[in-house]
Amino acid sequence: MIKTKKTGLHTFMAVPAFLLFSLFFIYPLIQGIGMSLTDWDGLSHANFIGLQNFFDFFKDERAVSDIGNTLLFALGSAPLLNIIGLAYALLMNEKFKGKGIARVIIYLPAVISPLIMGYIWYLLLQPGRGFMFHALELVGKSSWLGNWLGDHTAAMIVLVLVNVWQYAGMTMVIYLAGLQSIPEELYESAKIDGASYWSSLRYVTLPMLMPSIRINVVTNIIGSLAVFDIVMALTDGGPGYATETLSIYIMRMCYGSKTGYSTAVALIMFLIILIPVIISMRLTREKE
Amino acid sequence: MKNVLKVFKYLVVAIICAICLIPFYILLILSLNTPQRIFYQGNMFVPDFYFRNYVDAWNKSHIDIAILNSAVITIVALAIILIFGTMAAYTIARFKYKFNQFVFWLFLSCMMIPGIINTVPLYSLMIKLNAINTLWGMGVVCATIALPSAVFIFTGFIKSLPREIEEAAIIDGCSWFTAFWKITFPLLKPSVAAVIILNGFGIWNNYAQAVFFLQDSKKHNIPQALSVYFQQFAGAHWNLMAATAVIAVIPVIIAFLLFQKSLMRGLTDGALKG
Amino acid sequence: MKRLIAILLSAVLVAGTFTGCSNSASTNSAKTGSAAVPSAAASSTASGEHVNLKLFTGKIETIDLMNEIINDFNASQDKITVEQEYQKDASNIIKIKFASGQVPDIMTTYEQGFADQGKYLDLSDQSAWWDRLSPEMKVNCTDVKSGKQYRICTNMTMAGFFYNKAIFSELGLKTATTWDEFVKNLSAIKEKKPGVTPWFIFGKEAWHLGHLIEFIPHGYIKQQLGSIEAKKAMLANDKAKLNFGAADGAMATFAKNLVDLKNKGLINSDVLTATSDNCVQEFVTGKAAMLSNGMWVLSSLTEADPKIADKIGFAPYPSYMPNSKPVVLSAEDSGYSISATTAHKAEAIEFLNFLFNAKNQKKYSETSKAPSAFKDVQAEWASTNVVSEVNTALKDAVNIGFTNEKPAGFSGDDAGRLVQDLLSGKYTPETFATAYEKAWNDGIK
């Protein structure tokens, strides 16, 4: 190991990012956090109310049920995104014709603008009227797509599946990048030692893929707990508030004259996300 | 046996691709239907091939300016993300300074904070900086939002590259800083490609920040150009919007196709040997 | 490491407390402070400086026309340049603009809360405008709390039941004035035309259900108390007059009737998943006999099938409480307000004068497909058949307005979501009424 020179240009390489981030994120964030201790409605004077917002949150039935929805969604979405994304990446890493186009196609659903994506998904999945319904009708299996919006569990399942359908490509991209970094020699020497596809997967690929696994697990946990667009697009959080998630609740509170309160909820959401993220970071720690 | 596996592989890939193409297929159908078309009458799987939508969409939405704006914003933001992000990740991954650890955990924590907290104060700040309605301002905001996850990704990838590769250069008299640009950065091609793909589309399609920071219709980006089709109490002119969305997404897909080929190639041959 | 984060986060929270509070306090004082400035600034701009006016709008239908009018105005003189900012989510975005002190000079977004905070310029003395509008319109634009007008509306809009005249005449039905007659009509349609939905409700869109609340149960309150008293009662949350939670009150009875219709199959069974596009398409293909909506739906209907214009009938909402009459919405639409803190009051008024001239308003009315509120504007905003249907309905029923006096924290969409819960079985009519009352009360700060 070469001794690191005490200081050089390399010491300060994180500074530009830090400065940019501090100005455009941390500075507004601090002001935003202050709002959480007030009853500000976005309009009139803000009064300091201490931790009242935080207490009120847990007293609100709708808020607590939203936590449930959010956790339920993430429990389904995050693992599924990882597994399917990895499967896609392994498949796309093989040599076959049209690999490039296939990769692009798999990523394609993530590319459609959120403004129209909701309409498209709903056109596809609307109970009793959508594409899927008519397609299933042609083969006589229309009962497979029942009124999923009317049943809470069915609605959550559909939301998870659509989320995975739309975003598994993003997980795939990270895994592909990770797979590219694994030197060929490792696979060759494993083959020489007589390893099968599955054992080389287990003993060569997965350990070497740890950084990508860590990235994807954390990113998917955060993304799934913060889900917004998919739910708004498909169910609008409904019917009523049955499928509302925390992000949607925060937005509605923010624009519904409870701006200070919404900031407090955002901080609570941060803590909810923090716990599984720290656990995953621990579990995927590097073994030098 | 090998052949059966091969056929099976192609079949699986084909099925997956077909499934992933369905939303896009619907988008195309929408864009080719006449606005008068009663959707569920007749065959909903075959459009009317009404190409006039594309002409109308081009004229009404000023999508040409919007594409240009989105492009500039995306390039500015990606440049910042790549340069600042990889630099920060390098020093975080290689050197255990307290400051670096702090920055890393700060970035990670901020990834978990819902962006809406920032909205009002950030808006006020941008006004003070005269950055509203500027493409560079929007680019900077998008870069800031994407920076934590980019640093997170780059750190992970740099950590997986053995320290020896830079040390070899140090022995030859390079500084750590130069070693980064000469040796590490080129090896980051896969993760750079990943970050570009993951963040590029998000910035291209950014609506949540654009509504605040790009007010002037000449500076509108693509989602804002799409929003002109909405009606107050009536949904939207979906056919025109779909045509606009297709126009907006074609250049990106072409770029993607070209891009992923050149950057996803195998790369570590040669660098780690010896 | 963990400790470091904990310490840092708590430091940030503590620091944030002070900066956050002082920030909102200072922005607040900045807003009230600058109110004193405009009068000085306005007089200085009169001496020849070039003025840039910002117009903020969420009104999508008229963007292109407004661009045209604005370009004409900018070209006709060189002292003022008007810029239009259009946003789809205007009513949310304006909140952020107000919160950060960046208020446009002219805007189309109007909310009671903003009026209460003195955000709008008092327009009561603009007699040149009010003289050209009907007295009812001035009443509709009046802020009941202060008795002043803070916005001026260029159009009117109506809402009621659109029905298929061909189906009605085929079955010999007459439009209903009471709820019983209404149910009888719907039952007749269901019986004699089994493939047709009697009343199509697109309940996936919460705003639609929220409108039903504003028109039917609120409509009862508005006709019983009269327009002004109803507004006052809502602003004061006068529980005795509003009586939302009563088990036999307007809200509970409305809920009971709605659930009754659902159980009898007189509304579409996919009410919770149907969209407005579905509704329009079903109506023009003759698969839906009635739908509740406002004039804004006309353009969607005629775009889907131009021939439908002659088959469209329009009827008021039937009365459903004892001793009441049918109601129809006849409300203000397309309002313009001026910011109270604008430095360019005279210029803003000058532009609005241009916008409001008869020639521009005729085009405006025809583009928006809504009748003009100005007495001197003759516009063909809809087909003759529709116009005569609407005029008949306006004469036959009590005219009511939108419920602009809703609590700031309980929007029309929120009310609509409660109705979704009612239709999905989460509430009974009685628990719906109490839930509605609670949500209304909670929404007031």
Short mmCIF file of C-alpha atoms in Angstrom, two decimals, chain C residues 27-364:
data_model
loop_
_atom_site.label_atom_id
_atom_site.label_comp_id
_atom_site.label_asym_id
_atom_site.label_seq_id
_atom_site.Cartn_x
_atom_site.Cartn_y
_atom_site.Cartn_z
CA THR C 27 -41.43 37.00 3.52
CA ASN C 28 -44.70 37.88 5.18
CA SER C 29 -43.48 41.29 6.19
CA ALA C 30 -41.99 41.74 2.77
CA LYS C 31 -45.42 41.18 1.29
CA THR C 32 -47.23 43.58 3.57
CA GLY C 33 -44.39 46.07 3.36
CA SER C 34 -44.38 46.22 -0.39
CA ALA C 35 -48.07 47.03 -0.46
CA ALA C 36 -47.06 50.55 0.43
CA VAL C 37 -44.70 50.76 -2.52
CA PRO C 38 -46.90 50.34 -5.61
CA SER C 39 -48.64 53.69 -5.38
CA ALA C 40 -45.28 55.43 -5.58
CA ALA C 41 -44.04 53.10 -8.30
CA ALA C 42 -47.20 53.39 -10.33
CA SER C 43 -46.87 57.10 -10.60
CA SER C 44 -43.24 56.85 -11.61
CA THR C 45 -43.94 54.44 -14.47
CA ALA C 46 -46.52 56.85 -15.82
CA SER C 47 -43.64 59.09 -16.76
CA GLY C 48 -42.60 56.87 -19.66
CA GLU C 49 -40.66 53.82 -18.46
CA HIS C 50 -41.34 50.66 -20.36
CA VAL C 51 -43.53 48.31 -18.41
CA ASN C 52 -43.54 44.51 -18.50
CA LEU C 53 -46.74 42.94 -17.33
CA LYS C 54 -46.95 39.30 -16.33
CA LEU C 55 -50.20 37.50 -16.99
CA PHE C 56 -50.63 34.13 -15.30
CA THR C 57 -53.29 31.78 -16.57
CA GLY C 58 -54.48 28.21 -16.14
CA LYS C 59 -57.10 28.58 -18.82
CA ILE C 60 -56.00 26.22 -21.54
CA GLU C 61 -58.76 26.60 -24.08
CA THR C 62 -57.87 30.18 -24.85
CA ILE C 63 -54.06 30.10 -24.94
CA ASP C 64 -53.72 30.65 -28.66
CA LEU C 65 -56.38 33.34 -28.75
CA MET C 66 -54.80 35.10 -25.78
CA ASN C 67 -51.43 35.01 -27.51
CA GLU C 68 -53.08 36.65 -30.48
CA ILE C 69 -54.75 39.32 -28.38
CA ILE C 70 -51.57 39.95 -26.41
CA ASN C 71 -49.53 40.32 -29.58
CA ASP C 72 -52.08 42.78 -30.92
CA PHE C 73 -51.91 44.76 -27.71
CA ASN C 74 -48.12 44.79 -27.59
CA ALA C 75 -47.97 45.90 -31.20
CA SER C 76 -50.55 48.64 -30.78
CA GLN C 77 -48.45 50.63 -28.33
CA ASP C 78 -44.89 50.58 -27.12
CA LYS C 79 -45.14 51.42 -23.46
CA ILE C 80 -46.40 48.08 -22.20
CA THR C 81 -45.37 44.54 -23.05
CA VAL C 82 -47.53 41.74 -21.74
CA GLU C 83 -46.13 38.22 -21.23
CA GLN C 84 -48.40 35.27 -20.73
CA GLU C 85 -47.41 32.37 -18.52
CA TYR C 86 -49.61 29.37 -18.91
CA GLN C 87 -49.54 26.47 -16.44
CA LYS C 88 -51.72 23.41 -16.40
CA ASP C 89 -51.64 23.20 -12.58
CA ALA C 90 -52.13 26.93 -12.20
CA SER C 91 -54.10 26.80 -8.96
CA ASN C 92 -51.27 24.94 -7.22
CA ILE C 93 -48.44 26.88 -8.81
CA ILE C 94 -49.95 30.23 -7.81
CA LYS C 95 -49.76 29.16 -4.17
CA ILE C 96 -46.01 28.74 -4.49
CA LYS C 97 -45.74 32.07 -6.26
CA PHE C 98 -47.62 33.81 -3.47
CA ALA C 99 -45.60 31.99 -0.83
CA SER C 100 -42.35 33.20 -2.32
CA GLY C 101 -43.52 36.72 -3.01
CA GLN C 102 -43.34 36.39 -6.79
CA VAL C 103 -46.83 37.43 -7.74
CA PRO C 104 -47.90 37.98 -11.35
CA ASP C 105 -49.53 41.29 -12.19
CA ILE C 106 -52.65 39.75 -13.66
CA MET C 107 -53.92 36.27 -12.96
CA THR C 108 -56.91 34.06 -13.63
CA THR C 109 -56.63 32.11 -10.37
CA TYR C 110 -58.93 33.25 -7.62
CA GLU C 111 -59.43 31.79 -4.18
CA GLN C 112 -61.24 32.98 -1.10
CA GLY C 113 -58.14 32.51 1.02
CA PHE C 114 -56.13 34.87 -1.14
CA ALA C 115 -58.89 37.46 -1.06
CA ASP C 116 -58.95 37.26 2.73
CA GLN C 117 -55.23 37.92 2.79
CA GLY C 118 -55.62 41.04 0.71
CA LYS C 119 -53.69 39.62 -2.24
CA TYR C 120 -55.97 41.07 -4.89
CA LEU C 121 -56.55 44.62 -6.00
CA ASP C 122 -59.98 46.02 -5.27
CA LEU C 123 -61.78 46.33 -8.61
CA SER C 124 -65.09 47.64 -7.27
CA ASP C 125 -64.64 51.07 -8.78
CA GLN C 126 -64.03 49.90 -12.33
CA SER C 127 -67.46 51.03 -13.42
CA ALA C 128 -66.49 50.96 -17.09
CA TRP C 129 -66.44 47.20 -16.75
CA TRP C 130 -69.28 46.58 -14.29
CA ASP C 131 -71.70 48.68 -16.30
CA ARG C 132 -71.31 46.27 -19.18
CA LEU C 133 -72.05 43.22 -17.02
CA SER C 134 -75.31 42.04 -15.54
CA PRO C 135 -75.97 42.84 -11.87
CA GLU C 136 -76.02 39.10 -11.13
CA MET C 137 -72.50 38.81 -12.44
CA LYS C 138 -71.32 41.56 -10.13
CA VAL C 139 -72.92 39.70 -7.24
CA ASN C 140 -71.20 36.48 -8.27
CA CYS C 141 -67.86 38.25 -8.34
CA THR C 142 -68.36 39.85 -4.94
CA ASP C 143 -66.30 38.77 -1.99
CA VAL C 144 -68.94 38.42 0.66
CA LYS C 145 -66.63 39.11 3.58
CA SER C 146 -65.59 42.54 2.41
CA GLY C 147 -68.40 43.38 0.03
CA LYS C 148 -65.88 44.29 -2.66
CA GLN C 149 -65.03 42.79 -6.03
CA TYR C 150 -61.55 41.39 -6.49
CA ARG C 151 -62.05 39.78 -9.84
CA ILE C 152 -63.99 40.32 -12.98
CA CYS C 153 -65.38 37.48 -15.06
CA THR C 154 -65.71 37.60 -18.79
CA ASN C 155 -67.86 34.54 -19.32
CA MET C 156 -70.64 32.60 -17.76
CA THR C 157 -70.93 28.89 -17.57
CA MET C 158 -73.80 26.62 -16.80
CA ALA C 159 -74.05 23.10 -15.49
CA GLY C 160 -76.90 20.66 -15.30
CA PHE C 161 -78.04 17.41 -16.84
CA PHE C 162 -77.23 16.86 -20.48
CA TYR C 163 -79.64 14.33 -21.92
CA ASN C 164 -80.21 12.58 -25.21
CA LYS C 165 -83.34 14.17 -26.72
CA ALA C 166 -83.83 11.32 -29.17
CA ILE C 167 -84.06 8.74 -26.38
CA PHE C 168 -86.35 10.93 -24.34
CA SER C 169 -88.76 11.58 -27.18
CA GLU C 170 -88.66 7.94 -28.21
CA LEU C 171 -89.76 6.91 -24.73
CA GLY C 172 -92.10 9.86 -24.30
CA LEU C 173 -90.22 11.19 -21.30
CA LYS C 174 -90.31 14.75 -19.98
CA THR C 175 -87.46 16.25 -18.00
CA ALA C 176 -87.96 15.80 -14.29
CA THR C 177 -88.51 18.58 -11.77
CA THR C 178 -88.55 16.36 -8.69
CA TRP C 179 -86.27 13.53 -7.71
CA ASP C 180 -89.10 11.00 -7.86
CA GLU C 181 -89.86 11.94 -11.44
CA PHE C 182 -86.13 11.76 -12.14
CA VAL C 183 -85.88 8.21 -10.80
CA LYS C 184 -88.97 7.23 -12.79
CA ASN C 185 -87.33 8.53 -15.97
CA LEU C 186 -84.13 6.64 -15.28
CA SER C 187 -86.09 3.45 -14.53
CA ALA C 188 -88.03 3.78 -17.74
CA ILE C 189 -84.82 4.10 -19.70
CA LYS C 190 -83.29 1.09 -17.99
CA GLU C 191 -86.38 -0.99 -18.60
CA LYS C 192 -87.05 -0.10 -22.22
CA LYS C 193 -83.46 0.30 -23.34
CA PRO C 194 -81.39 -2.26 -21.47
CA GLY C 195 -78.14 -1.50 -23.29
CA VAL C 196 -78.24 2.16 -22.31
CA THR C 197 -76.90 3.60 -19.06
CA PRO C 198 -79.59 5.91 -17.69
CA TRP C 199 -77.20 8.27 -15.85
CA PHE C 200 -73.50 7.96 -16.57
CA ILE C 201 -71.28 9.15 -13.74
CA PHE C 202 -67.52 9.16 -14.32
CA GLY C 203 -66.55 8.68 -10.70
CA LYS C 204 -62.86 8.03 -11.24
CA GLU C 205 -62.42 11.78 -11.56
CA ALA C 206 -62.94 13.17 -8.09
CA TRP C 207 -63.65 16.69 -9.36
CA HIS C 208 -66.82 15.43 -11.04
CA LEU C 209 -68.21 14.00 -7.83
CA GLY C 210 -67.16 17.16 -6.03
CA HIS C 211 -69.21 19.15 -8.51
CA LEU C 212 -72.27 16.98 -7.81
CA ILE C 213 -71.94 18.01 -4.19
CA GLU C 214 -71.63 21.69 -5.10
CA PHE C 215 -74.66 21.54 -7.35
CA ILE C 216 -77.09 19.24 -5.58
CA PRO C 217 -76.80 19.33 -1.77
CA HIS C 218 -75.08 22.73 -1.71
CA GLY C 219 -77.58 23.79 -4.34
CA TYR C 220 -80.37 23.11 -1.87
CA ILE C 221 -78.66 25.25 0.77
CA LYS C 222 -78.02 28.02 -1.73
CA GLN C 223 -81.63 28.18 -2.83
CA GLN C 224 -83.00 28.01 0.71
CA LEU C 225 -80.79 30.77 2.06
CA GLY C 226 -80.29 32.80 -1.08
CA SER C 227 -76.94 33.26 -2.71
CA ILE C 228 -75.41 35.88 -0.43
CA GLU C 229 -76.64 34.38 2.86
CA ALA C 230 -75.43 30.95 1.77
CA LYS C 231 -71.97 32.35 1.05
CA LYS C 232 -71.93 34.05 4.45
CA ALA C 233 -73.06 30.89 6.22
CA MET C 234 -70.31 28.86 4.56
CA LEU C 235 -67.63 31.39 5.37
CA ALA C 236 -68.73 31.58 8.97
CA ASN C 237 -69.21 27.80 9.11
CA ASP C 238 -72.67 28.43 10.54
CA LYS C 239 -73.46 24.88 11.61
CA ALA C 240 -77.09 25.62 12.28
CA LYS C 241 -77.68 26.83 8.75
CA LEU C 242 -75.41 24.36 6.99
CA ASN C 243 -76.39 21.30 8.98
CA PHE C 244 -74.13 19.03 6.93
CA GLY C 245 -74.00 16.21 9.43
CA ALA C 246 -77.73 15.79 10.02
CA ALA C 247 -79.07 12.33 9.29
CA ASP C 248 -82.04 13.80 7.45
CA GLY C 249 -80.22 16.82 6.06
CA ALA C 250 -79.33 17.73 2.50
CA MET C 251 -76.04 15.84 2.53
CA ALA C 252 -77.36 12.56 3.93
CA THR C 253 -80.42 12.60 1.68
CA PHE C 254 -78.26 13.22 -1.37
CA ALA C 255 -76.07 10.30 -0.33
CA LYS C 256 -79.08 8.07 0.21
CA ASN C 257 -80.48 8.93 -3.20
CA LEU C 258 -77.18 8.27 -4.91
CA VAL C 259 -76.70 4.90 -3.26
CA ASP C 260 -80.30 4.08 -4.10
CA LEU C 261 -79.64 4.77 -7.78
CA LYS C 262 -76.57 2.58 -7.65
CA ASN C 263 -78.44 -0.28 -6.06
CA LYS C 264 -81.20 -0.03 -8.64
CA GLY C 265 -78.61 -0.15 -11.43
CA LEU C 266 -79.66 3.26 -12.74
CA ILE C 267 -76.08 4.50 -12.92
CA ASN C 268 -73.20 2.74 -14.65
CA SER C 269 -71.87 -0.14 -12.59
CA ASP C 270 -68.25 0.92 -13.20
CA VAL C 271 -68.93 4.36 -11.73
CA LEU C 272 -65.67 4.27 -9.75
CA THR C 273 -63.47 3.46 -12.72
CA ALA C 274 -65.17 5.34 -15.55
CA THR C 275 -63.50 8.44 -17.00
CA SER C 276 -64.88 11.53 -18.68
CA ASP C 277 -63.65 10.23 -22.03
CA ASN C 278 -65.74 7.09 -21.49
CA CYS C 279 -68.72 9.28 -20.67
CA VAL C 280 -68.41 11.44 -23.77
CA GLN C 281 -68.02 8.43 -26.02
CA GLU C 282 -70.96 6.59 -24.49
CA PHE C 283 -73.17 9.65 -24.83
CA VAL C 284 -72.43 10.30 -28.48
CA THR C 285 -72.91 6.65 -29.38
CA GLY C 286 -76.27 6.64 -27.64
CA LYS C 287 -75.18 4.28 -24.89
CA ALA C 288 -75.66 6.82 -22.11
CA ALA C 289 -78.86 8.81 -21.77
CA MET C 290 -77.90 11.45 -19.21
CA LEU C 291 -74.77 12.97 -17.82
CA SER C 292 -74.14 15.81 -15.38
CA ASN C 293 -71.63 18.35 -16.58
CA GLY C 294 -70.99 21.94 -17.51
CA MET C 295 -70.90 23.75 -20.81
CA TRP C 296 -67.22 22.94 -21.10
CA VAL C 297 -68.14 19.41 -22.19
CA LEU C 298 -69.77 20.68 -25.36
CA SER C 299 -66.52 20.91 -27.27
CA SER C 300 -65.63 17.29 -26.39
CA LEU C 301 -69.10 16.13 -27.40
CA THR C 302 -69.13 17.95 -30.72
CA GLU C 303 -65.58 16.91 -31.49
CA ALA C 304 -66.51 13.26 -30.97
CA ASP C 305 -69.59 13.60 -33.14
CA PRO C 306 -70.57 16.93 -34.73
CA LYS C 307 -74.09 15.63 -35.38
CA ILE C 308 -74.79 15.26 -31.66
CA ALA C 309 -75.34 19.00 -31.27
CA ASP C 310 -78.99 18.75 -32.26
CA LYS C 311 -79.68 15.80 -30.00
CA ILE C 312 -78.40 17.47 -26.86
CA GLY C 313 -80.97 18.44 -24.29
CA PHE C 314 -80.20 20.35 -21.12
CA ALA C 315 -82.15 20.15 -17.90
CA PRO C 316 -81.75 21.45 -14.35
CA TYR C 317 -80.98 19.27 -11.34
CA PRO C 318 -84.34 18.15 -9.97
CA SER C 319 -85.35 19.11 -6.45
CA TYR C 320 -84.91 16.35 -3.93
CA MET C 321 -85.57 17.86 -0.54
CA PRO C 322 -89.05 18.80 0.68
CA ASN C 323 -90.22 22.28 -0.31
CA SER C 324 -87.48 22.97 -2.79
CA LYS C 325 -87.14 23.73 -6.45
CA PRO C 326 -84.87 22.48 -9.23
CA VAL C 327 -81.52 24.24 -9.52
CA VAL C 328 -79.18 24.93 -12.39
CA LEU C 329 -75.65 26.28 -12.20
CA SER C 330 -75.25 29.70 -13.74
CA ALA C 331 -71.92 30.90 -12.62
CA GLU C 332 -69.09 33.18 -13.38
CA ASP C 333 -66.28 31.81 -15.51
CA SER C 334 -62.92 33.04 -16.67
CA GLY C 335 -62.09 35.59 -14.02
CA TYR C 336 -59.22 38.06 -14.06
CA SER C 337 -57.68 39.56 -10.96
CA ILE C 338 -54.92 42.07 -10.45
CA SER C 339 -52.34 41.63 -7.75
CA ALA C 340 -52.64 44.03 -4.85
CA THR C 341 -48.88 44.49 -4.83
CA THR C 342 -48.41 45.18 -8.51
CA ALA C 343 -46.32 48.18 -9.40
CA HIS C 344 -48.24 48.66 -12.62
CA LYS C 345 -51.87 49.08 -11.71
CA ALA C 346 -52.71 51.55 -14.47
CA GLU C 347 -51.01 49.47 -17.14
CA ALA C 348 -52.75 46.29 -16.00
CA ILE C 349 -56.09 48.03 -16.26
CA GLU C 350 -55.18 49.36 -19.67
CA PHE C 351 -54.45 45.86 -20.91
CA LEU C 352 -57.65 44.48 -19.44
CA ASN C 353 -59.61 47.25 -21.11
CA PHE C 354 -58.18 46.04 -24.40
CA LEU C 355 -58.92 42.42 -23.59
CA PHE C 356 -62.48 43.22 -22.59
CA ASN C 357 -63.43 45.15 -25.70
CA ALA C 358 -66.40 43.74 -27.54
CA LYS C 359 -64.48 42.52 -30.57
CA ASN C 360 -61.99 40.52 -28.54
CA GLN C 361 -64.66 39.20 -26.21
CA LYS C 362 -66.72 37.87 -29.10
CA LYS C 363 -63.76 35.77 -30.21
CA TYR C 364 -63.05 34.87 -26.59
#
